[in-house]
Short mmCIF file of C-alpha atoms and ligand atoms in Angstrom, two decimals:
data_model
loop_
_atom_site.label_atom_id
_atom_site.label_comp_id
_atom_site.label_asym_id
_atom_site.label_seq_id
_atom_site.Cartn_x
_atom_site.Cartn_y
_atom_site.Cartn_z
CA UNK A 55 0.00 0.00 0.00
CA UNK A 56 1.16 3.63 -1.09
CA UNK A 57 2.05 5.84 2.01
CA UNK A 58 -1.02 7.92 2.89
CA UNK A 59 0.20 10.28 5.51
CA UNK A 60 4.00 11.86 6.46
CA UNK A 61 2.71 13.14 9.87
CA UNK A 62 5.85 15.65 10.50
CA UNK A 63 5.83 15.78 14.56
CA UNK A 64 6.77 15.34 18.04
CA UNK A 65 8.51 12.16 19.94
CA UNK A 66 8.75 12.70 23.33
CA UNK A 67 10.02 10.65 26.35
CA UNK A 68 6.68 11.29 29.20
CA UNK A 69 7.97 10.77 32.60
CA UNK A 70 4.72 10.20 34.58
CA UNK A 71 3.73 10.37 38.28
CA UNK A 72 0.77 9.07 39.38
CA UNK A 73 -0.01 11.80 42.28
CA UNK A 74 -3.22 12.12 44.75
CA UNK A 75 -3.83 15.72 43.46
CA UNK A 76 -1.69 18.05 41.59
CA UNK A 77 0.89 19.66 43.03
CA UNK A 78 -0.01 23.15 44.47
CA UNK A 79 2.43 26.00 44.35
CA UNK A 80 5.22 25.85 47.17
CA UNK A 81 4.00 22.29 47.59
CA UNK A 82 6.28 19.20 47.74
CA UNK A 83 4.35 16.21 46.70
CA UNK A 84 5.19 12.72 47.34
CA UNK A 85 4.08 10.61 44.04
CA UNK A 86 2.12 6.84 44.47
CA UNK A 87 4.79 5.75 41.53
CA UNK A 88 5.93 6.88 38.90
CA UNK A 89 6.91 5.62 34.83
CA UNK A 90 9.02 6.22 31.80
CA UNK A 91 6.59 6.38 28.57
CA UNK A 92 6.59 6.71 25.36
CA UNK A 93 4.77 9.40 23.92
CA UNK A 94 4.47 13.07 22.56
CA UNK A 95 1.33 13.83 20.45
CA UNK A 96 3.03 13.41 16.84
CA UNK A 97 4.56 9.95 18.29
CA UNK A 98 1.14 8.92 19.84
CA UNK A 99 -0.79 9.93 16.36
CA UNK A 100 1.29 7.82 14.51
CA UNK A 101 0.85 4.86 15.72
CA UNK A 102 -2.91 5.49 15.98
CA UNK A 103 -2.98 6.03 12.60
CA UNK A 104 -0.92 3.00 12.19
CA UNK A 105 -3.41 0.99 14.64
CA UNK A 106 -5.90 1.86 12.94
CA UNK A 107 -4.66 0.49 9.54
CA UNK A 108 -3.09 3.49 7.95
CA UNK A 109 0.08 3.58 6.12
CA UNK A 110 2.04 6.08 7.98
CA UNK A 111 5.73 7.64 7.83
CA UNK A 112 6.55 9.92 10.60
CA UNK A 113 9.22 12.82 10.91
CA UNK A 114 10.74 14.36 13.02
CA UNK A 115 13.95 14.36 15.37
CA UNK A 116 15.08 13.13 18.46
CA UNK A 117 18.27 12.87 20.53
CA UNK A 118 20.74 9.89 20.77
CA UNK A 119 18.55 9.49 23.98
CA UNK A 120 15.41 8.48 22.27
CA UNK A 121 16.63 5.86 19.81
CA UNK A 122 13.95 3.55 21.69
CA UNK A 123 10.79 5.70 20.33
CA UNK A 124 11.94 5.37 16.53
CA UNK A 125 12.30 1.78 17.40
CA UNK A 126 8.79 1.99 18.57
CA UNK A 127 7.12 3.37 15.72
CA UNK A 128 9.05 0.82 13.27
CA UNK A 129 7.86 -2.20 15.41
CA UNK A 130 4.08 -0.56 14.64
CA UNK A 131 4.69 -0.80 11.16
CA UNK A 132 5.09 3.16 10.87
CA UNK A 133 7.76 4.44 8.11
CA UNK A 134 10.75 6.11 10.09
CA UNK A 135 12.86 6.95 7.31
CA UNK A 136 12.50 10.58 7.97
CA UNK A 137 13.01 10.18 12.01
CA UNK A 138 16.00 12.11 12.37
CA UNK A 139 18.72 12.04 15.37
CA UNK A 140 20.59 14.96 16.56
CA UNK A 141 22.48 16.22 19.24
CA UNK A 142 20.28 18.28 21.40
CA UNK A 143 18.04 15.24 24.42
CA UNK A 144 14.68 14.09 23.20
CA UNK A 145 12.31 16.38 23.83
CA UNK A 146 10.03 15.09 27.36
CA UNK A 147 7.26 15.45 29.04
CA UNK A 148 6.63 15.96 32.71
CA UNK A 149 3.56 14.51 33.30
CA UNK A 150 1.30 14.67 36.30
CA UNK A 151 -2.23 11.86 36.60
CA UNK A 152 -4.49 12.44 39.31
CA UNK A 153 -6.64 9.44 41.33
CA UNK A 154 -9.89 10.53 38.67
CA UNK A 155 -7.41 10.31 35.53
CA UNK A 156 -6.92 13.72 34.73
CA UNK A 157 -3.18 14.76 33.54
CA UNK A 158 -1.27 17.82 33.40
CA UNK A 159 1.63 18.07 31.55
CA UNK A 160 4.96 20.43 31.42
CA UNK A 161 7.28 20.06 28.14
CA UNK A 162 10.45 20.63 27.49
CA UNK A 163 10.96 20.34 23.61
CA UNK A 164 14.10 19.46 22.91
CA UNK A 165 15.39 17.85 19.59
CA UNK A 166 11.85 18.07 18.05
CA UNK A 167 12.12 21.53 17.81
CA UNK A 168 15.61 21.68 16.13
CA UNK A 169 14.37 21.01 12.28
CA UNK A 170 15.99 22.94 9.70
CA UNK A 171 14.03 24.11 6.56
CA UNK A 172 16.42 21.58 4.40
CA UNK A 173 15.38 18.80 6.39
CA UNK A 174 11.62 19.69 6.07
CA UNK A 175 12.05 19.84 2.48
CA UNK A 176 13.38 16.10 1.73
CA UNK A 177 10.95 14.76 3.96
CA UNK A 178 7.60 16.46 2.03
CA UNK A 179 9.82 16.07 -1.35
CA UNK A 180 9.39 12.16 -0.85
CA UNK A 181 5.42 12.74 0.50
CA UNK A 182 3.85 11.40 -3.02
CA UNK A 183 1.14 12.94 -4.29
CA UNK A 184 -2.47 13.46 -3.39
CA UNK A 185 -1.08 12.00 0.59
CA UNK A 186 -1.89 13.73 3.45
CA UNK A 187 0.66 15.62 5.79
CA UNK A 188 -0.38 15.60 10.15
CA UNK A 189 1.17 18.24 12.19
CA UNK A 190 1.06 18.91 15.68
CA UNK A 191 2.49 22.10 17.78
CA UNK A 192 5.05 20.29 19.54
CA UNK A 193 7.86 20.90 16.72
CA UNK A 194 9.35 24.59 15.36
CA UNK A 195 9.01 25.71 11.49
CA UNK A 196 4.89 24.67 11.40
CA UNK A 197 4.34 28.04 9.04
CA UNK A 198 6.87 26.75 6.33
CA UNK A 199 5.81 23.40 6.73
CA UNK A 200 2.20 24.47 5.81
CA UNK A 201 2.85 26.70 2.94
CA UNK A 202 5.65 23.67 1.54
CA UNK A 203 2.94 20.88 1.94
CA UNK A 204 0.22 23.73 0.25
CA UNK A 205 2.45 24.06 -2.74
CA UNK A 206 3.05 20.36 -3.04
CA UNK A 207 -0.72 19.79 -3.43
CA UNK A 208 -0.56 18.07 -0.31
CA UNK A 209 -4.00 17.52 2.15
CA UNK A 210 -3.29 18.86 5.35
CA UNK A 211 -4.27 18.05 8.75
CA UNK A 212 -3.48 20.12 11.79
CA UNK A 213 -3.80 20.03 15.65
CA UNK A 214 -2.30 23.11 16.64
CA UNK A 215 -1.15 22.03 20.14
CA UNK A 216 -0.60 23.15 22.61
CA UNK A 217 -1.99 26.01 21.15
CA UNK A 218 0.50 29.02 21.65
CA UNK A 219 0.06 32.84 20.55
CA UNK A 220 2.24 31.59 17.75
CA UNK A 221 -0.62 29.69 16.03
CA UNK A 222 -2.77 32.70 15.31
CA UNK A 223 -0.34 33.77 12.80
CA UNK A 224 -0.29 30.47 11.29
CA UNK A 225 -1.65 29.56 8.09
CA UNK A 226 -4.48 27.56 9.25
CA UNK A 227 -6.61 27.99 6.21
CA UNK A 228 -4.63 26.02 3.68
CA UNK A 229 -5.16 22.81 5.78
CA UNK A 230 -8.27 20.50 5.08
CA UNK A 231 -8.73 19.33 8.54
CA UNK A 232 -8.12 21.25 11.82
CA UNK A 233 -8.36 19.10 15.45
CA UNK A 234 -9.11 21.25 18.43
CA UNK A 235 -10.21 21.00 22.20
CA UNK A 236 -12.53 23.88 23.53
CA UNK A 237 -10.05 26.07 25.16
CA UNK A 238 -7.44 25.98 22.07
CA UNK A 239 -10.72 26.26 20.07
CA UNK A 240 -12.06 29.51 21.69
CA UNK A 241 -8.49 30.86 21.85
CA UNK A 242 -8.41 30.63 17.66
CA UNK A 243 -11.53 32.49 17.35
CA UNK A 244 -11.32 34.62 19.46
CA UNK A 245 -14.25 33.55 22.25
CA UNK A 246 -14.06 33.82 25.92
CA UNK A 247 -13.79 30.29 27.39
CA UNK A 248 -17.28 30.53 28.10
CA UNK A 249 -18.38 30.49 24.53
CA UNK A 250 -20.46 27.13 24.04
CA UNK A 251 -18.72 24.68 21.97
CA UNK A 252 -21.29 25.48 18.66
CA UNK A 253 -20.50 29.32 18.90
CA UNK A 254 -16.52 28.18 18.69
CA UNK A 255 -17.49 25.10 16.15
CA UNK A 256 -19.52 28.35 13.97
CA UNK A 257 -17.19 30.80 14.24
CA UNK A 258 -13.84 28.49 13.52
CA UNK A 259 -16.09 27.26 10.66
CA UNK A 260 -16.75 31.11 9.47
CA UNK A 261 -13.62 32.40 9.62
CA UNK A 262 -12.20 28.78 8.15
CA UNK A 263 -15.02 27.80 5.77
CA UNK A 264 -12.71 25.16 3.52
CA UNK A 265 -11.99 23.47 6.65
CA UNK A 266 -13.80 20.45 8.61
CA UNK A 267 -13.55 21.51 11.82
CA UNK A 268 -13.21 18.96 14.82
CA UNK A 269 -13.75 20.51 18.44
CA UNK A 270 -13.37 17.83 20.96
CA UNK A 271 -14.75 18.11 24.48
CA UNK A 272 -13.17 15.66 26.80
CA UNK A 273 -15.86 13.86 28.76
CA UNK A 274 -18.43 15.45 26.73
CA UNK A 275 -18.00 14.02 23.45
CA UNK A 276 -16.58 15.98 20.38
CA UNK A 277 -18.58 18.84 17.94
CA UNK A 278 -17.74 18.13 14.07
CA UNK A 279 -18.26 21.26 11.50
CA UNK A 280 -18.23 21.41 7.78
CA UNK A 281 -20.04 24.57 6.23
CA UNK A 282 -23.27 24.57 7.84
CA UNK A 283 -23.06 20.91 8.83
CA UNK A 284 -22.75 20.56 12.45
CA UNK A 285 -22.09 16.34 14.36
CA UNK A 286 -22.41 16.48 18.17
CA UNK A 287 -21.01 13.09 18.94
CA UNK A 288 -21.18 12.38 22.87
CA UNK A 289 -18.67 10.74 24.64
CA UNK A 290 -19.08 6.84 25.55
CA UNK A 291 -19.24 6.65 29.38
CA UNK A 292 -16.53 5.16 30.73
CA UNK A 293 -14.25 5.01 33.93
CA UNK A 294 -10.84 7.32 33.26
CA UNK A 295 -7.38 5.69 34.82
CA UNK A 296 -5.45 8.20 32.56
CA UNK A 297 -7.04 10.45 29.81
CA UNK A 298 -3.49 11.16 28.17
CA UNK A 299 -3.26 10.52 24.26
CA UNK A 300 -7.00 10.48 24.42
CA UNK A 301 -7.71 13.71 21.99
CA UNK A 302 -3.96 11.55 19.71
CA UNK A 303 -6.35 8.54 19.53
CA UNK A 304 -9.22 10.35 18.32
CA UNK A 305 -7.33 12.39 15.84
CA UNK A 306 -5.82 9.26 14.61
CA UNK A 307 -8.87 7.33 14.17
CA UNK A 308 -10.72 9.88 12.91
CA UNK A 309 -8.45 10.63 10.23
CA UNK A 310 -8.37 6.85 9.21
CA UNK A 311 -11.75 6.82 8.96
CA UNK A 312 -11.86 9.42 6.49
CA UNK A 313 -9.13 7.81 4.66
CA UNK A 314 -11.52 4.65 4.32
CA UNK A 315 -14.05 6.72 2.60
CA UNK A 316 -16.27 6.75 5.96
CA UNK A 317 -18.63 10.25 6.53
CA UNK A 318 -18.15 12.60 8.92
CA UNK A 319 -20.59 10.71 11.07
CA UNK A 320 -19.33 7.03 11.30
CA UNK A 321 -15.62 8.89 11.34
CA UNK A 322 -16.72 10.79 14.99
CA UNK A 323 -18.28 7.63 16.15
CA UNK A 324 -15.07 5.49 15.30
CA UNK A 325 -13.32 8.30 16.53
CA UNK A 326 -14.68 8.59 20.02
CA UNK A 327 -14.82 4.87 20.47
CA UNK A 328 -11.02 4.65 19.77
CA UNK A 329 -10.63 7.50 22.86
CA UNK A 330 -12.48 5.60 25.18
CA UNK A 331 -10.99 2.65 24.89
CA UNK A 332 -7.97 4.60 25.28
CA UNK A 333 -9.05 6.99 28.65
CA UNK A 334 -9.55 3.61 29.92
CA UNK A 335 -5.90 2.11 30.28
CA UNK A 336 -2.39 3.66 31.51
CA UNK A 337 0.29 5.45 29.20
CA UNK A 338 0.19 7.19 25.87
CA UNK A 339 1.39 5.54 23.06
CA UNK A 340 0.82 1.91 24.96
CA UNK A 341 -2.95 3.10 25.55
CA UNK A 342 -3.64 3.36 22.05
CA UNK A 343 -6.13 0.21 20.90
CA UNK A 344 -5.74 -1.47 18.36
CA UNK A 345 -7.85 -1.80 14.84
CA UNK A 346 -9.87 -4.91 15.05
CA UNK A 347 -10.68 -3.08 18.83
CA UNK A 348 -12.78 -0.31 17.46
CA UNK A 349 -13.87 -1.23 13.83
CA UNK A 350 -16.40 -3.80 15.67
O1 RIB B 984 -1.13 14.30 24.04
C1 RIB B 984 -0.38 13.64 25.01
C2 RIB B 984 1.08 13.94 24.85
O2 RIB B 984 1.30 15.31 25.07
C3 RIB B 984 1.98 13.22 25.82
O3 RIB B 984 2.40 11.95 25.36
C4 RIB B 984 3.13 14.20 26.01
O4 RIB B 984 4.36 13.78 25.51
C5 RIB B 984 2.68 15.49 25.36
O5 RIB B 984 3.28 15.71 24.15
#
């Protein structure tokens, strides 16, 4: 099978501590344990795209530190030609989980943000044609990467975060596809973080009308937006150990479902099975589940 998507993004090594609350400030907190994960969101998206069946090459760079993630992604089947190492650690992740699942999460970039333009180019000069490129905000040069992939003809897909001030002066509207939670939602169009999730969904769609717009809600369930179609899809109810790599999962699936020729519909359902399953185990990329879990 042809390669259908060059997602060009982060690799991170998450340290995680399992902690009864999260640390307050001038607090010293004793953690229940604590593990060394794979993970960062472009890591965790590839192999839920490869998971889920798609053909996937993923770039990026890492440190001599973080040999073990490119080993990763190859043992999921995911292309790591384009997986670079440099000098600078692995970008990581400090990562806090909570006794009702919820993380927080501190990161220190690292090699993924040390791509040079050069690189960039041989990896989308290899993309062939009509393929889709996935990008995250976890790695530097995003702006070049979108106009390159726009004047390769590329399809773009985008989940700008964590969403910086940097990304308003991206150019979001030459991607096809754009993956947000609320707050980075409201933050892009300009809402308070009151604004209900179909004023964001309406306005991201106004001000981006060539885009589908995914807005996904955590426990809630996720808002799809496509002109004046609008998909509330509501979250499966489930018990959270650890809701990290939960909104990875659902971009993942999502986007293989649309590469199967599924609608928007059967794409958010897929979509937010895949995170369940996922808020329901430990770890990022090891939380992931697989195909033949979530095409039922
Ligand atoms: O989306 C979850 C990911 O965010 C974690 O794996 C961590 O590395 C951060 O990038």
């Amino acid at each position: 099978m042809a390669q259908q998507i060059l997602n060009i993004g982060s690799m991170n090594i998450d340290h995680v501590y399992q902690v009864p609350h999260f640390v307050s400030p001038g607090e010293t907190l004793t953690s229940c344990s604590y593990v060394r994960n794979a993970g960062g969101k472009g890591l965790n998206q590839s192999i839920a795209l490869a998971r889920a069946g798609v053909n996937v090459a993923h770039g990026g760079k890492i440190g001599p530190d973080g040999v073990f993630l490119k080993e990763l992604l190859s043992s999921e089947g995911v292309d790591t030609s384009s997986v670079l190492i440099g000098d600078m650690p692995t970008g990581h992740a400090i990562i806090q989980v909570d006794s009702s699942g919820q993380n927080n999460i501190i990161l220190y970039p690292g090699a993924n943000r040390q791509l040079t333009r050069a690189e960039l180019v041989g990896m989308l000069s290899s993309t062939p044609d009509g393929s889709w490129i996935l990008l995250q905000n976890e790695i530097n040069e995003i702006p070049f990467i979108l106009e390159e992939a726009h004047a390769h003809g590329l399809h773009i897909a985008i989940n700008p975060a964590p969403c910086g001030p940097e990304v308003l002066t991206y150019s979001l509207q030459l991607a096809d596809v754009l993956f947000v939670n609320e707050i980075e939602g409201a933050q892009l169009a300009n809402l308070p973080s009151t604004a209900s999730a179909k004023e964001i969904a309406s306005l991201l769609s106004g001000l981006f009308p060539s885009l589908e717009i995914i807005l996904t809600l955590g426990s809630e369930g996720a808002l799809y937006q496509y002109g004046n179609m609008q998909i509330f899809m509501q979250a499966e109810q489930v018990k959270p150990v650890d809701t990290t790599s939960a909104g990875d999962t659902f971009t993942g699936y999502f986007l293989a479902a649309k590469l199967r020729g599924k609608t928007p519909q059967e794409a958010m359902r897929i979509a937010s099975h895949a995170a369940a399953i996922t808020v329901t185990r430990k770890g990022a990329a090891a939380s992931i589940p697989r195909g033949d879990e979530v095409f039922l």
